[in-house]
Amino acid sequence: MDQSTAPFESSNRAALVLPKLATPLSPRVILIKPSLYDPSEIPPIDFFSFAHLFQQIMYLEDDAFMVNGTINVIDIEGITMAHIMAMTPTVLKKLVIAGQDASPLRLKSLHIINGVPILEKLFSLTKKLLNEKHRKKLFMHTKDLSTLNNYVPPEILPVEYGGQGGSKQEIIDYWVKKLDEYGDWFEEDMKFGTDESNRPGKEKTTENMIGVQGSFRQLTVD
């Protein structure tokens, strides 16, 4: 598995599964900083697909990963208009389907940190796409991370976020080594797929999800 490609390098920096846990029964924290990848070079779907590799390793190594669930923290500091425009209605739909309906993980909460007013519309749109259960788990925080610490203790956060969980570079190095160890496994796993024609029930595709187009047309940027 070649980790020198742009998607791998960006994912290693922009999406991190934090190695430490507050307690053995605590949710695993996933930290994402979209501004560290270039949407003109890497489509958002590709970025999140590569980031999913970290979760696959956790499925294999941590029996409690799916039981204890995850807390997703998205740092939007430095995000540009290019990042916002890359999150089209179709992309948002696919991410919601993948996270809400397809993933075996239990999302405990999702936190947007370093929020700015211009993103409130996008935040509101994303909440509309979620079902009521997941909508209650979505929070936005300002640059004051003290409110985030009510959900994520500082001892597991990177030092760059006022924590004691090691530096971001140390965590990146940890996952680079892990991805290298699982390189052969990923190569073999990519050989398999599904025959969607045999899937029972109604397909959950972007085409049969409704309600996003009208809401998205109301998203204006001053």
Tab-separated table of C-alpha atoms in Angstrom:
chain	number	residue	atom	x	y	z
A	1	MET	CA	0.000	0.000	0.000
A	2	ASP	CA	1.564	3.261	-1.178
A	3	GLN	CA	1.193	5.906	1.527
A	4	SER	CA	3.077	8.508	-0.505
A	5	THR	CA	0.040	9.348	-2.653
A	6	ALA	CA	-1.802	12.619	-2.014
A	7	PRO	CA	-4.978	11.027	-0.564
A	8	PHE	CA	-2.969	8.965	1.919
A	9	GLU	CA	-0.777	11.853	3.009
A	10	SER	CA	-3.796	14.150	3.423
A	11	SER	CA	-5.819	11.545	5.305
A	12	ASN	CA	-2.915	10.803	7.630
A	13	ARG	CA	-2.802	14.484	8.579
A	14	ALA	CA	-6.456	15.489	8.376
A	15	ALA	CA	-8.231	12.484	9.928
A	16	LEU	CA	-6.970	10.897	13.129
A	17	VAL	CA	-8.380	8.224	15.402
A	18	LEU	CA	-7.013	9.225	18.802
A	19	PRO	CA	-5.160	6.256	20.350
A	20	LYS	CA	-5.977	7.047	23.982
A	21	LEU	CA	-9.257	6.398	25.791
A	22	ALA	CA	-10.554	8.123	28.914
A	23	THR	CA	-11.641	4.711	30.251
A	24	PRO	CA	-11.803	1.230	28.675
A	25	LEU	CA	-15.539	1.802	28.121
A	26	SER	CA	-15.251	5.306	26.657
A	27	PRO	CA	-16.122	6.073	23.025
A	28	ARG	CA	-13.219	6.348	20.603
A	29	VAL	CA	-12.567	9.938	19.469
A	30	ILE	CA	-12.027	10.681	15.771
A	31	LEU	CA	-10.503	14.096	14.995
A	32	ILE	CA	-10.951	15.529	11.493
A	33	LYS	CA	-9.538	18.805	10.149
A	34	PRO	CA	-10.771	19.284	6.549
A	35	SER	CA	-8.544	22.313	5.870
A	36	LEU	CA	-5.515	19.985	5.765
A	37	TYR	CA	-6.592	18.455	2.458
A	38	ASP	CA	-7.059	20.154	-0.917
A	39	PRO	CA	-10.570	19.533	-2.345
A	40	SER	CA	-9.374	20.548	-5.825
A	41	GLU	CA	-6.994	17.575	-5.833
A	42	ILE	CA	-8.900	15.100	-3.677
A	43	PRO	CA	-12.723	14.787	-3.875
A	44	PRO	CA	-14.344	14.694	-0.407
A	45	ILE	CA	-15.633	11.151	-0.981
A	46	ASP	CA	-12.086	9.936	-1.710
A	47	PHE	CA	-10.774	11.705	1.381
A	48	PHE	CA	-13.369	10.129	3.675
A	49	SER	CA	-12.865	6.738	2.003
A	50	PHE	CA	-9.165	6.785	2.820
A	51	ALA	CA	-9.917	8.018	6.342
A	52	HIS	CA	-12.196	4.991	6.734
A	53	LEU	CA	-9.108	2.762	6.599
A	54	PHE	CA	-8.308	3.796	10.168
A	55	GLN	CA	-11.733	2.596	11.283
A	56	GLN	CA	-11.240	-0.746	9.557
A	57	ILE	CA	-8.094	-1.299	11.594
A	58	MET	CA	-10.039	-0.515	14.754
A	59	TYR	CA	-12.687	-3.083	13.779
A	60	LEU	CA	-9.930	-5.701	13.680
A	61	GLU	CA	-8.015	-4.676	16.794
A	62	ASP	CA	-10.604	-3.304	19.221
A	63	ASP	CA	-13.522	-5.584	20.084
A	64	ALA	CA	-15.248	-2.765	21.971
A	65	PHE	CA	-14.946	-0.242	19.124
A	66	MET	CA	-18.436	-0.840	17.737
A	67	VAL	CA	-19.972	-1.294	21.193
A	68	ASN	CA	-18.584	1.840	22.833
A	69	GLY	CA	-19.120	3.979	19.747
A	70	THR	CA	-17.330	7.105	18.581
A	71	ILE	CA	-17.204	10.820	19.232
A	72	ASN	CA	-16.386	12.688	16.029
A	73	VAL	CA	-14.700	16.078	16.366
A	74	ILE	CA	-14.465	18.203	13.207
A	75	ASP	CA	-12.130	21.198	13.376
A	76	ILE	CA	-13.199	23.707	10.717
A	77	GLU	CA	-10.449	26.245	11.389
A	78	GLY	CA	-8.841	27.284	8.109
A	79	ILE	CA	-11.652	25.879	5.991
A	80	THR	CA	-12.042	27.682	2.665
A	81	MET	CA	-14.893	28.335	0.271
A	82	ALA	CA	-13.463	25.537	-1.886
A	83	HIS	CA	-14.059	23.083	0.963
A	84	ILE	CA	-17.614	24.339	1.457
A	85	MET	CA	-18.500	24.184	-2.244
A	86	ALA	CA	-17.042	20.672	-2.499
A	87	MET	CA	-19.696	19.499	-0.027
A	88	THR	CA	-22.436	19.329	-2.646
A	89	PRO	CA	-25.910	17.947	-1.860
A	90	THR	CA	-24.881	14.615	-3.412
A	91	VAL	CA	-21.732	14.413	-1.286
A	92	LEU	CA	-23.662	15.296	1.870
A	93	LYS	CA	-26.264	12.638	1.072
A	94	LYS	CA	-23.632	9.955	0.550
A	95	LEU	CA	-21.828	10.826	3.776
A	96	VAL	CA	-25.084	10.781	5.732
A	97	ILE	CA	-26.063	7.400	4.271
A	98	ALA	CA	-22.617	5.963	5.012
A	99	GLY	CA	-22.453	7.271	8.560
A	100	GLN	CA	-26.091	6.978	9.601
A	101	ASP	CA	-27.297	3.863	7.794
A	102	ALA	CA	-24.307	1.835	6.570
A	103	SER	CA	-21.694	2.139	9.302
A	104	PRO	CA	-21.814	-0.372	12.183
A	105	LEU	CA	-20.413	2.276	14.521
A	106	ARG	CA	-22.540	3.903	17.190
A	107	LEU	CA	-22.144	7.657	16.896
A	108	LYS	CA	-22.292	9.078	20.411
A	109	SER	CA	-21.899	12.696	19.353
A	110	LEU	CA	-20.464	14.907	16.612
A	111	HIS	CA	-18.792	18.180	17.503
A	112	ILE	CA	-17.895	21.058	15.191
A	113	ILE	CA	-15.118	23.140	16.771
A	114	ASN	CA	-13.697	26.556	15.888
A	115	GLY	CA	-17.038	27.375	14.299
A	116	VAL	CA	-17.636	30.622	12.406
A	117	PRO	CA	-20.968	32.292	11.485
A	118	ILE	CA	-20.593	31.684	7.734
A	119	LEU	CA	-20.873	27.939	8.318
A	120	GLU	CA	-24.070	28.080	10.338
A	121	LYS	CA	-26.152	27.569	7.167
A	122	LEU	CA	-24.191	24.445	6.219
A	123	PHE	CA	-24.447	23.214	9.797
A	124	SER	CA	-28.219	23.750	9.722
A	125	LEU	CA	-28.507	21.937	6.377
A	126	THR	CA	-26.542	18.959	7.657
A	127	LYS	CA	-28.799	18.674	10.705
A	128	LYS	CA	-31.852	18.551	8.423
A	129	LEU	CA	-30.398	15.518	6.639
A	130	LEU	CA	-30.091	13.551	9.872
A	131	ASN	CA	-32.834	11.631	11.590
A	132	GLU	CA	-34.083	12.888	14.958
A	133	LYS	CA	-31.876	10.498	16.925
A	134	HIS	CA	-28.671	11.718	15.289
A	135	ARG	CA	-29.759	15.355	15.165
A	136	LYS	CA	-29.624	15.504	18.964
A	137	LYS	CA	-26.007	14.361	18.880
A	138	LEU	CA	-24.727	17.270	16.779
A	139	PHE	CA	-23.046	20.224	18.523
A	140	MET	CA	-21.124	23.330	17.456
A	141	HIS	CA	-18.441	24.978	19.592
A	142	THR	CA	-16.526	28.244	19.249
A	143	LYS	CA	-12.773	28.631	19.711
A	144	ASP	CA	-13.298	28.138	23.444
A	145	LEU	CA	-12.863	24.377	23.768
A	146	SER	CA	-13.965	24.242	27.395
A	147	THR	CA	-17.437	23.165	26.272
A	148	LEU	CA	-15.900	20.360	24.189
A	149	ASN	CA	-14.132	19.095	27.300
A	150	ASN	CA	-17.549	18.237	28.721
A	151	TYR	CA	-17.624	15.430	26.135
A	152	VAL	CA	-13.938	14.806	25.375
A	153	PRO	CA	-11.516	14.952	28.332
A	154	PRO	CA	-8.307	16.921	27.655
A	155	GLU	CA	-6.092	13.993	28.649
A	156	ILE	CA	-6.842	12.230	25.344
A	157	LEU	CA	-6.736	15.292	23.050
A	158	PRO	CA	-3.544	16.261	21.178
A	159	VAL	CA	-1.412	18.950	22.796
A	160	GLU	CA	-2.339	21.290	19.925
A	161	TYR	CA	-5.883	21.268	21.326
A	162	GLY	CA	-4.836	21.883	24.913
A	163	GLY	CA	-4.692	18.185	25.744
A	164	GLN	CA	-2.191	15.693	27.090
A	165	GLY	CA	-2.689	12.962	24.490
A	166	GLY	CA	0.571	13.492	22.613
A	167	SER	CA	1.290	15.705	19.632
A	168	LYS	CA	-0.547	15.382	16.328
A	169	GLN	CA	2.691	14.294	14.669
A	170	GLU	CA	3.111	11.466	17.188
A	171	ILE	CA	-0.418	10.281	16.435
A	172	ILE	CA	0.205	10.574	12.679
A	173	ASP	CA	3.377	8.482	13.011
A	174	TYR	CA	1.414	5.881	14.980
A	175	TRP	CA	-1.138	5.495	12.191
A	176	VAL	CA	1.415	5.543	9.375
A	177	LYS	CA	3.025	2.515	11.012
A	178	LYS	CA	-0.365	0.825	11.473
A	179	LEU	CA	-1.362	1.359	7.846
A	180	ASP	CA	1.940	-0.101	6.725
A	181	GLU	CA	1.409	-3.173	8.920
A	182	TYR	CA	-2.023	-3.754	7.380
A	183	GLY	CA	-0.985	-3.013	3.792
A	184	ASP	CA	-1.291	-6.619	2.584
A	185	TRP	CA	-4.636	-7.048	4.355
A	186	PHE	CA	-6.087	-3.956	2.634
A	187	GLU	CA	-4.821	-5.099	-0.765
A	188	GLU	CA	-6.592	-8.434	-0.301
A	189	ASP	CA	-9.760	-6.844	1.074
A	190	MET	CA	-10.098	-4.589	-1.989
A	191	LYS	CA	-10.591	-7.667	-4.159
A	192	PHE	CA	-14.020	-8.274	-2.632
A	193	GLY	CA	-17.355	-6.534	-3.152
A	194	THR	CA	-21.103	-7.083	-3.281
A	195	ASP	CA	-23.655	-7.882	-5.972
A	196	GLU	CA	-26.174	-5.104	-5.339
A	197	SER	CA	-28.758	-6.810	-7.559
A	198	ASN	CA	-29.215	-9.392	-4.796
A	199	ARG	CA	-29.788	-6.868	-2.005
A	200	PRO	CA	-33.317	-7.255	-0.528
A	201	GLY	CA	-35.593	-4.303	0.074
A	202	LYS	CA	-35.445	-0.765	-1.240
A	203	GLU	CA	-32.033	0.568	-2.149
A	204	LYS	CA	-30.807	3.533	-0.123
A	205	THR	CA	-29.328	5.713	-2.827
A	206	THR	CA	-28.845	9.433	-3.256
A	207	GLU	CA	-31.670	9.418	-5.780
A	208	ASN	CA	-34.370	8.217	-3.377
A	209	MET	CA	-33.383	10.505	-0.507
A	210	ILE	CA	-35.521	13.648	-0.632
A	211	GLY	CA	-35.621	17.078	0.921
A	212	VAL	CA	-32.053	18.256	0.386
A	213	GLN	CA	-32.335	20.117	-2.908
A	214	GLY	CA	-34.827	22.679	-1.692
A	215	SER	CA	-32.904	23.294	1.500
A	216	PHE	CA	-29.609	23.618	-0.344
A	217	ARG	CA	-30.984	26.267	-2.699
A	218	GLN	CA	-31.546	28.419	0.377
A	219	LEU	CA	-27.848	28.249	1.281
A	220	THR	CA	-26.498	31.682	0.401
A	221	VAL	CA	-23.092	33.124	1.143
A	222	ASP	CA	-22.634	36.849	1.681
